PDB file of C-alpha atoms in Angstrom:
ATOM      1  CA  UNK O  18     -96.874   5.007 -27.807  1.00  0.00           C
ATOM      2  CA  UNK O  19     -99.283   2.126 -27.252  1.00  0.00           C
ATOM      3  CA  UNK O  20    -101.123   3.969 -24.479  1.00  0.00           C
ATOM      4  CA  UNK O  21    -102.265   6.568 -27.025  1.00  0.00           C
ATOM      5  CA  UNK O  22    -105.420   5.329 -28.843  1.00  0.00           C
ATOM      6  CA  UNK O  23    -104.568   7.388 -31.915  1.00  0.00           C
ATOM      7  CA  UNK O  24    -101.238   5.557 -32.199  1.00  0.00           C
ATOM      8  CA  UNK O  25    -102.840   2.131 -32.556  1.00  0.00           C
ATOM      9  CA  UNK O  26    -105.590   3.592 -34.712  1.00  0.00           C
ATOM     10  CA  UNK O  27    -103.019   4.969 -37.140  1.00  0.00           C
ATOM     11  CA  UNK O  28    -101.185   1.645 -37.275  1.00  0.00           C
ATOM     12  CA  UNK O  29    -104.359  -0.350 -37.935  1.00  0.00           C
ATOM     13  CA  UNK O  30    -105.557   2.064 -40.620  1.00  0.00           C
ATOM     14  CA  UNK O  31    -102.235   1.766 -42.429  1.00  0.00           C
ATOM     15  CA  UNK O  32    -102.271  -2.023 -42.224  1.00  0.00           C
ATOM     16  CA  UNK O  33    -105.835  -2.275 -43.533  1.00  0.00           C
ATOM     17  CA  UNK O  34    -104.936  -0.008 -46.419  1.00  0.00           C
ATOM     18  CA  UNK O  35    -101.787  -1.971 -47.240  1.00  0.00           C
ATOM     19  CA  UNK O  36    -103.736  -5.235 -47.222  1.00  0.00           C
ATOM     20  CA  UNK O  37    -106.639  -3.693 -49.152  1.00  0.00           C
ATOM     21  CA  UNK O  38    -109.251  -4.985 -46.721  1.00  0.00           C
ATOM     22  CA  UNK O  39    -111.746  -3.516 -44.284  1.00  0.00           C
ATOM     23  CA  UNK O  40    -111.045  -5.919 -41.432  1.00  0.00           C
ATOM     24  CA  UNK O  41    -108.530  -8.368 -39.965  1.00  0.00           C
ATOM     25  CA  UNK O  42    -109.408 -11.807 -38.643  1.00  0.00           C
ATOM     26  CA  UNK O  43    -107.013 -11.559 -35.678  1.00  0.00           C
ATOM     27  CA  UNK O  44    -105.170  -8.551 -34.278  1.00  0.00           C
ATOM     28  CA  UNK O  45    -102.421  -9.088 -31.756  1.00  0.00           C
ATOM     29  CA  UNK O  46    -100.928  -6.912 -29.041  1.00  0.00           C
ATOM     30  CA  UNK O  47     -97.199  -7.631 -29.018  1.00  0.00           C
ATOM     31  CA  UNK O  48     -96.158  -6.137 -25.722  1.00  0.00           C
ATOM     32  CA  UNK O  49     -94.050  -8.172 -23.335  1.00  0.00           C
ATOM     33  CA  UNK O  50     -93.569  -6.356 -20.043  1.00  0.00           C
ATOM     34  CA  UNK O  51     -96.301  -3.750 -20.605  1.00  0.00           C
ATOM     35  CA  UNK O  52     -98.375  -3.392 -17.448  1.00  0.00           C
ATOM     36  CA  UNK O  53    -100.711  -1.142 -15.531  1.00  0.00           C
ATOM     37  CA  UNK O  54    -102.332   1.860 -17.150  1.00  0.00           C
ATOM     38  CA  UNK O  55    -100.367   1.453 -20.374  1.00  0.00           C
ATOM     39  CA  UNK O  56    -101.676  -2.086 -20.847  1.00  0.00           C
ATOM     40  CA  UNK O  57    -105.233  -1.035 -20.022  1.00  0.00           C
ATOM     41  CA  UNK O  58    -105.147   1.873 -22.470  1.00  0.00           C
ATOM     42  CA  UNK O  59    -103.702  -0.262 -25.255  1.00  0.00           C
ATOM     43  CA  UNK O  60    -106.269  -2.996 -24.701  1.00  0.00           C
ATOM     44  CA  UNK O  61    -109.159  -0.518 -24.630  1.00  0.00           C
ATOM     45  CA  UNK O  62    -108.045   0.621 -28.080  1.00  0.00           C
ATOM     46  CA  UNK O  63    -107.946  -2.995 -29.243  1.00  0.00           C
ATOM     47  CA  UNK O  64    -111.448  -3.568 -27.883  1.00  0.00           C
ATOM     48  CA  UNK O  65    -112.766  -0.530 -29.742  1.00  0.00           C
ATOM     49  CA  UNK O  66    -111.334  -1.878 -32.994  1.00  0.00           C
ATOM     50  CA  UNK O  67    -113.082  -5.175 -32.273  1.00  0.00           C
ATOM     51  CA  UNK O  68    -116.395  -3.505 -31.446  1.00  0.00           C
ATOM     52  CA  UNK O  69    -116.202  -1.538 -34.702  1.00  0.00           C
ATOM     53  CA  UNK O  70    -115.887  -4.798 -36.631  1.00  0.00           C
ATOM     54  CA  UNK O  71    -112.488  -3.961 -38.049  1.00  0.00           C
ATOM     55  CA  UNK O  72    -110.886  -6.751 -36.023  1.00  0.00           C
ATOM     56  CA  UNK O  73    -112.760 -10.040 -35.625  1.00  0.00           C
ATOM     57  CA  UNK O  74    -110.712 -11.483 -32.757  1.00  0.00           C
ATOM     58  CA  UNK O  75    -108.009 -10.238 -30.400  1.00  0.00           C
ATOM     59  CA  UNK O  76    -104.759 -11.888 -29.409  1.00  0.00           C
ATOM     60  CA  UNK O  77    -101.547 -11.232 -27.485  1.00  0.00           C
ATOM     61  CA  UNK O  78     -97.910 -12.162 -27.961  1.00  0.00           C
ATOM     62  CA  UNK O  79     -95.044 -12.672 -25.508  1.00  0.00           C
ATOM     63  CA  UNK O  80     -97.298 -12.563 -22.445  1.00  0.00           C
ATOM     64  CA  UNK O  81     -96.476 -14.573 -19.340  1.00  0.00           C
ATOM     65  CA  UNK O  82     -99.021 -15.748 -16.767  1.00  0.00           C
ATOM     66  CA  UNK O  83     -98.663 -12.569 -14.703  1.00  0.00           C
ATOM     67  CA  UNK O  84     -99.453 -10.324 -17.677  1.00  0.00           C
ATOM     68  CA  UNK O  85    -102.306 -12.584 -18.768  1.00  0.00           C
ATOM     69  CA  UNK O  86    -103.867 -12.512 -15.299  1.00  0.00           C
ATOM     70  CA  UNK O  87    -103.649  -8.732 -15.240  1.00  0.00           C
ATOM     71  CA  UNK O  88    -105.244  -8.464 -18.670  1.00  0.00           C
ATOM     72  CA  UNK O  89    -108.012 -10.869 -17.665  1.00  0.00           C
ATOM     73  CA  UNK O  90    -108.863  -8.714 -14.649  1.00  0.00           C
ATOM     74  CA  UNK O  91    -110.155  -5.813 -16.750  1.00  0.00           C
ATOM     75  CA  UNK O  92    -110.603  -6.955 -20.362  1.00  0.00           C
ATOM     76  CA  UNK O  93    -114.165  -6.773 -21.679  1.00  0.00           C
ATOM     77  CA  UNK O  94    -113.120  -8.653 -24.816  1.00  0.00           C
ATOM     78  CA  UNK O  95    -110.797 -11.499 -23.914  1.00  0.00           C
ATOM     79  CA  UNK O  96    -107.966 -12.591 -26.223  1.00  0.00           C
ATOM     80  CA  UNK O  97    -108.508 -15.901 -27.962  1.00  0.00           C
ATOM     81  CA  UNK O  98    -104.965 -16.237 -29.284  1.00  0.00           C
ATOM     82  CA  UNK O  99    -101.591 -16.339 -27.509  1.00  0.00           C
ATOM     83  CA  UNK O 100     -98.371 -16.373 -29.529  1.00  0.00           C
ATOM     84  CA  UNK O 101     -95.275 -17.168 -27.470  1.00  0.00           C
ATOM     85  CA  UNK O 102     -91.875 -18.732 -27.826  1.00  0.00           C
ATOM     86  CA  UNK O 103     -92.419 -22.463 -27.409  1.00  0.00           C
ATOM     87  CA  UNK O 104     -89.265 -24.517 -27.266  1.00  0.00           C
ATOM     88  CA  UNK O 105     -88.505 -27.801 -25.636  1.00  0.00           C
ATOM     89  CA  UNK O 106     -86.295 -26.247 -22.939  1.00  0.00           C
ATOM     90  CA  UNK O 107     -88.821 -23.549 -21.967  1.00  0.00           C
ATOM     91  CA  UNK O 108     -92.284 -24.406 -23.291  1.00  0.00           C
ATOM     92  CA  UNK O 109     -94.232 -21.170 -23.596  1.00  0.00           C
ATOM     93  CA  UNK O 110     -92.358 -19.268 -20.929  1.00  0.00           C
ATOM     94  CA  UNK O 111     -91.275 -15.701 -21.587  1.00  0.00           C
ATOM     95  CA  UNK O 112     -89.123 -15.342 -18.455  1.00  0.00           C
ATOM     96  CA  UNK O 113     -86.337 -17.579 -17.233  1.00  0.00           C
ATOM     97  CA  UNK O 114     -87.165 -19.304 -13.979  1.00  0.00           C
ATOM     98  CA  UNK O 115     -90.925 -19.449 -14.555  1.00  0.00           C
ATOM     99  CA  UNK O 116     -92.567 -22.766 -13.779  1.00  0.00           C
ATOM    100  CA  UNK O 117     -92.482 -25.180 -16.684  1.00  0.00           C
ATOM    101  CA  UNK O 118     -95.592 -25.329 -18.888  1.00  0.00           C
ATOM    102  CA  UNK O 119     -97.551 -22.895 -16.687  1.00  0.00           C
ATOM    103  CA  UNK O 120     -98.376 -20.611 -19.621  1.00  0.00           C
ATOM    104  CA  UNK O 121     -99.722 -23.513 -21.662  1.00  0.00           C
ATOM    105  CA  UNK O 122    -101.772 -24.758 -18.719  1.00  0.00           C
ATOM    106  CA  UNK O 123    -103.155 -21.264 -18.166  1.00  0.00           C
ATOM    107  CA  UNK O 124    -104.119 -20.954 -21.841  1.00  0.00           C
ATOM    108  CA  UNK O 125    -105.927 -24.292 -21.745  1.00  0.00           C
ATOM    109  CA  UNK O 126    -107.896 -23.354 -18.633  1.00  0.00           C
ATOM    110  CA  UNK O 127    -108.995 -20.070 -20.204  1.00  0.00           C
ATOM    111  CA  UNK O 128    -109.775 -21.500 -23.651  1.00  0.00           C
ATOM    112  CA  UNK O 129    -107.027 -19.498 -25.351  1.00  0.00           C
ATOM    113  CA  UNK O 130    -105.428 -20.982 -28.449  1.00  0.00           C
ATOM    114  CA  UNK O 131    -101.649 -21.044 -28.139  1.00  0.00           C
ATOM    115  CA  UNK O 132     -99.322 -20.628 -31.098  1.00  0.00           C
ATOM    116  CA  UNK O 133     -95.610 -21.308 -30.719  1.00  0.00           C
ATOM    117  CA  UNK O 134     -92.697 -19.742 -32.552  1.00  0.00           C
ATOM    118  CA  UNK O 135     -88.909 -20.243 -32.387  1.00  0.00           C
ATOM    119  CA  UNK O 136     -89.502 -23.942 -31.711  1.00  0.00           C
ATOM    120  CA  UNK O 137     -85.919 -24.841 -32.631  1.00  0.00           C
ATOM    121  CA  UNK O 138     -84.234 -21.734 -31.198  1.00  0.00           C
ATOM    122  CA  UNK O 139     -81.538 -22.503 -28.633  1.00  0.00           C
ATOM    123  CA  UNK O 140     -81.088 -19.165 -26.851  1.00  0.00           C
ATOM    124  CA  UNK O 141     -80.234 -18.866 -23.996  1.00  0.00           C
ATOM    125  CA  UNK O 142     -79.366 -22.541 -23.547  1.00  0.00           C
ATOM    126  CA  UNK O 143     -75.909 -23.742 -24.480  1.00  0.00           C
ATOM    127  CA  UNK O 144     -77.074 -26.830 -26.365  1.00  0.00           C
ATOM    128  CA  UNK O 145     -79.130 -26.217 -29.527  1.00  0.00           C
ATOM    129  CA  UNK O 146     -82.255 -28.406 -29.343  1.00  0.00           C
ATOM    130  CA  UNK O 147     -81.565 -29.695 -32.864  1.00  0.00           C
ATOM    131  CA  UNK O 148     -78.317 -31.182 -31.505  1.00  0.00           C
ATOM    132  CA  UNK O 149     -79.762 -32.500 -28.257  1.00  0.00           C
ATOM    133  CA  UNK O 150     -79.026 -36.255 -28.131  1.00  0.00           C
ATOM    134  CA  UNK O 151     -82.510 -37.003 -26.761  1.00  0.00           C
ATOM    135  CA  UNK O 152     -84.140 -35.169 -29.665  1.00  0.00           C
ATOM    136  CA  UNK O 153     -81.807 -36.799 -32.171  1.00  0.00           C
ATOM    137  CA  UNK O 154     -82.551 -40.271 -30.773  1.00  0.00           C
ATOM    138  CA  UNK O 155     -86.302 -39.729 -31.066  1.00  0.00           C
ATOM    139  CA  UNK O 156     -85.872 -38.406 -34.605  1.00  0.00           C
ATOM    140  CA  UNK O 157     -83.866 -41.482 -35.584  1.00  0.00           C
ATOM    141  CA  UNK O 158     -86.570 -43.809 -34.248  1.00  0.00           C
ATOM    142  CA  UNK O 159     -89.220 -42.141 -36.393  1.00  0.00           C
ATOM    143  CA  UNK O 160     -87.066 -41.579 -39.444  1.00  0.00           C
ATOM    144  CA  UNK O 161     -87.660 -37.838 -39.115  1.00  0.00           C
ATOM    145  CA  UNK O 162     -85.445 -34.787 -38.694  1.00  0.00           C
ATOM    146  CA  UNK O 163     -84.905 -33.219 -35.256  1.00  0.00           C
ATOM    147  CA  UNK O 164     -86.805 -30.152 -36.471  1.00  0.00           C
ATOM    148  CA  UNK O 165     -89.809 -32.272 -37.436  1.00  0.00           C
ATOM    149  CA  UNK O 166     -89.777 -34.019 -34.058  1.00  0.00           C
ATOM    150  CA  UNK O 167     -89.656 -30.736 -32.132  1.00  0.00           C
ATOM    151  CA  UNK O 168     -92.483 -29.196 -34.140  1.00  0.00           C
ATOM    152  CA  UNK O 169     -94.517 -32.394 -33.801  1.00  0.00           C
ATOM    153  CA  UNK O 170     -93.908 -32.346 -30.041  1.00  0.00           C
ATOM    154  CA  UNK O 171     -95.484 -28.888 -29.885  1.00  0.00           C
ATOM    155  CA  UNK O 172     -98.444 -30.087 -31.952  1.00  0.00           C
ATOM    156  CA  UNK O 173     -98.908 -33.013 -29.551  1.00  0.00           C
ATOM    157  CA  UNK O 174     -99.478 -30.426 -26.822  1.00  0.00           C
ATOM    158  CA  UNK O 175    -102.157 -28.707 -28.891  1.00  0.00           C
ATOM    159  CA  UNK O 176     -99.874 -25.817 -29.781  1.00  0.00           C
ATOM    160  CA  UNK O 177    -100.065 -24.510 -33.336  1.00  0.00           C
ATOM    161  CA  UNK O 178     -96.637 -23.846 -34.835  1.00  0.00           C
ATOM    162  CA  UNK O 179     -95.096 -21.242 -37.121  1.00  0.00           C
ATOM    163  CA  UNK O 180     -92.124 -23.027 -38.692  1.00  0.00           C
ATOM    164  CA  UNK O 181     -89.599 -21.088 -40.715  1.00  0.00           C
ATOM    165  CA  UNK O 182     -89.649 -21.837 -44.436  1.00  0.00           C
ATOM    166  CA  UNK O 183     -86.680 -20.232 -46.184  1.00  0.00           C
ATOM    167  CA  UNK O 184     -86.138 -22.934 -48.810  1.00  0.00           C
ATOM    168  CA  UNK O 185     -88.025 -25.589 -50.768  1.00  0.00           C
ATOM    169  CA  UNK O 186     -86.374 -28.269 -48.651  1.00  0.00           C
ATOM    170  CA  UNK O 187     -87.580 -26.576 -45.466  1.00  0.00           C
ATOM    171  CA  UNK O 188     -91.109 -26.297 -46.864  1.00  0.00           C
ATOM    172  CA  UNK O 189     -91.145 -30.019 -47.679  1.00  0.00           C
ATOM    173  CA  UNK O 190     -89.808 -30.770 -44.202  1.00  0.00           C
ATOM    174  CA  UNK O 191     -92.558 -28.701 -42.592  1.00  0.00           C
ATOM    175  CA  UNK O 192     -95.360 -30.269 -44.620  1.00  0.00           C
ATOM    176  CA  UNK O 193     -94.410 -33.699 -43.257  1.00  0.00           C
ATOM    177  CA  UNK O 194     -95.384 -32.777 -39.692  1.00  0.00           C
ATOM    178  CA  UNK O 195     -98.860 -34.238 -40.025  1.00  0.00           C
ATOM    179  CA  UNK O 196     -98.019 -37.715 -41.305  1.00  0.00           C
ATOM    180  CA  UNK O 197     -96.742 -39.061 -37.985  1.00  0.00           C
ATOM    181  CA  UNK O 198     -97.434 -38.794 -34.267  1.00  0.00           C
ATOM    182  CA  UNK O 199     -95.224 -39.173 -31.217  1.00  0.00           C
ATOM    183  CA  UNK O 200     -96.141 -41.882 -28.739  1.00  0.00           C
ATOM    184  CA  UNK O 201     -96.823 -40.637 -25.177  1.00  0.00           C
ATOM    185  CA  UNK O 202     -93.516 -41.939 -23.830  1.00  0.00           C
ATOM    186  CA  UNK O 203     -91.570 -39.890 -26.369  1.00  0.00           C
ATOM    187  CA  UNK O 204     -93.652 -36.796 -25.627  1.00  0.00           C
ATOM    188  CA  UNK O 205     -92.858 -37.309 -21.932  1.00  0.00           C
ATOM    189  CA  UNK O 206     -89.164 -37.749 -22.726  1.00  0.00           C
ATOM    190  CA  UNK O 207     -89.068 -34.435 -24.582  1.00  0.00           C
ATOM    191  CA  UNK O 208     -91.118 -32.751 -21.851  1.00  0.00           C
ATOM    192  CA  UNK O 209     -88.454 -33.815 -19.379  1.00  0.00           C
ATOM    193  CA  UNK O 210     -85.812 -31.755 -21.171  1.00  0.00           C
ATOM    194  CA  UNK O 211     -87.279 -28.600 -19.613  1.00  0.00           C
ATOM    195  CA  UNK O 212     -86.609 -29.969 -16.132  1.00  0.00           C
ATOM    196  CA  UNK O 213     -83.135 -31.073 -17.172  1.00  0.00           C
ATOM    197  CA  UNK O 214     -82.455 -27.643 -18.658  1.00  0.00           C
ATOM    198  CA  UNK O 215     -83.415 -25.915 -15.407  1.00  0.00           C
ATOM    199  CA  UNK O 216     -80.953 -28.066 -13.475  1.00  0.00           C
ATOM    200  CA  UNK O 217     -78.101 -27.252 -15.858  1.00  0.00           C
ATOM    201  CA  UNK O 218     -78.701 -23.517 -16.122  1.00  0.00           C
ATOM    202  CA  UNK O 219     -78.351 -21.102 -18.992  1.00  0.00           C
ATOM    203  CA  UNK O 220     -75.881 -18.818 -20.621  1.00  0.00           C
ATOM    204  CA  UNK O 221     -76.903 -15.388 -21.820  1.00  0.00           C
ATOM    205  CA  UNK O 222     -75.399 -14.579 -25.178  1.00  0.00           C
ATOM    206  CA  UNK O 223     -75.630 -11.383 -27.244  1.00  0.00           C
TER     207      UNK O 223
END
């Protein structure tokens, strides 16, 4: 598995060959919940790839503050990129019950660029964020779609976004994220949905 250097080496070699290149700009360890010796071994392999010049920068995905702190305690080459779920009900958090926005705050303090995915995903909350009346009201004020408002909200926090683009209409919708900005009061309103969500609770669904 990931603790075996030859495992990651084989994966990287195959990816470089498939992409017909001799290096990658960013290489990411996607390993939520990996800790201890396994995390150290995997990261040592990543660092070797970086030192060899085959990977220009290192990143991680689905890491909470606890995992990031552990990684920081031994990493010679620090990650510059953090890719996490970033939705209005749980901004950046990978575990339910974690303090709101703590991952984003941690990333800012350590100069790590955060990238958010599943911005409009509802799980495990009952109410899809696209149907949240607060989101819909903000969208109506700006003449934008709820999806555009949610992605713009993430951008207002300095979080890069990876919006889904499965159709021409969706692509056009996504390209309109940069022609408007949310005023601070609307950003604060959307931020408050995380606190509201915690008070209501969640439902786990398969």
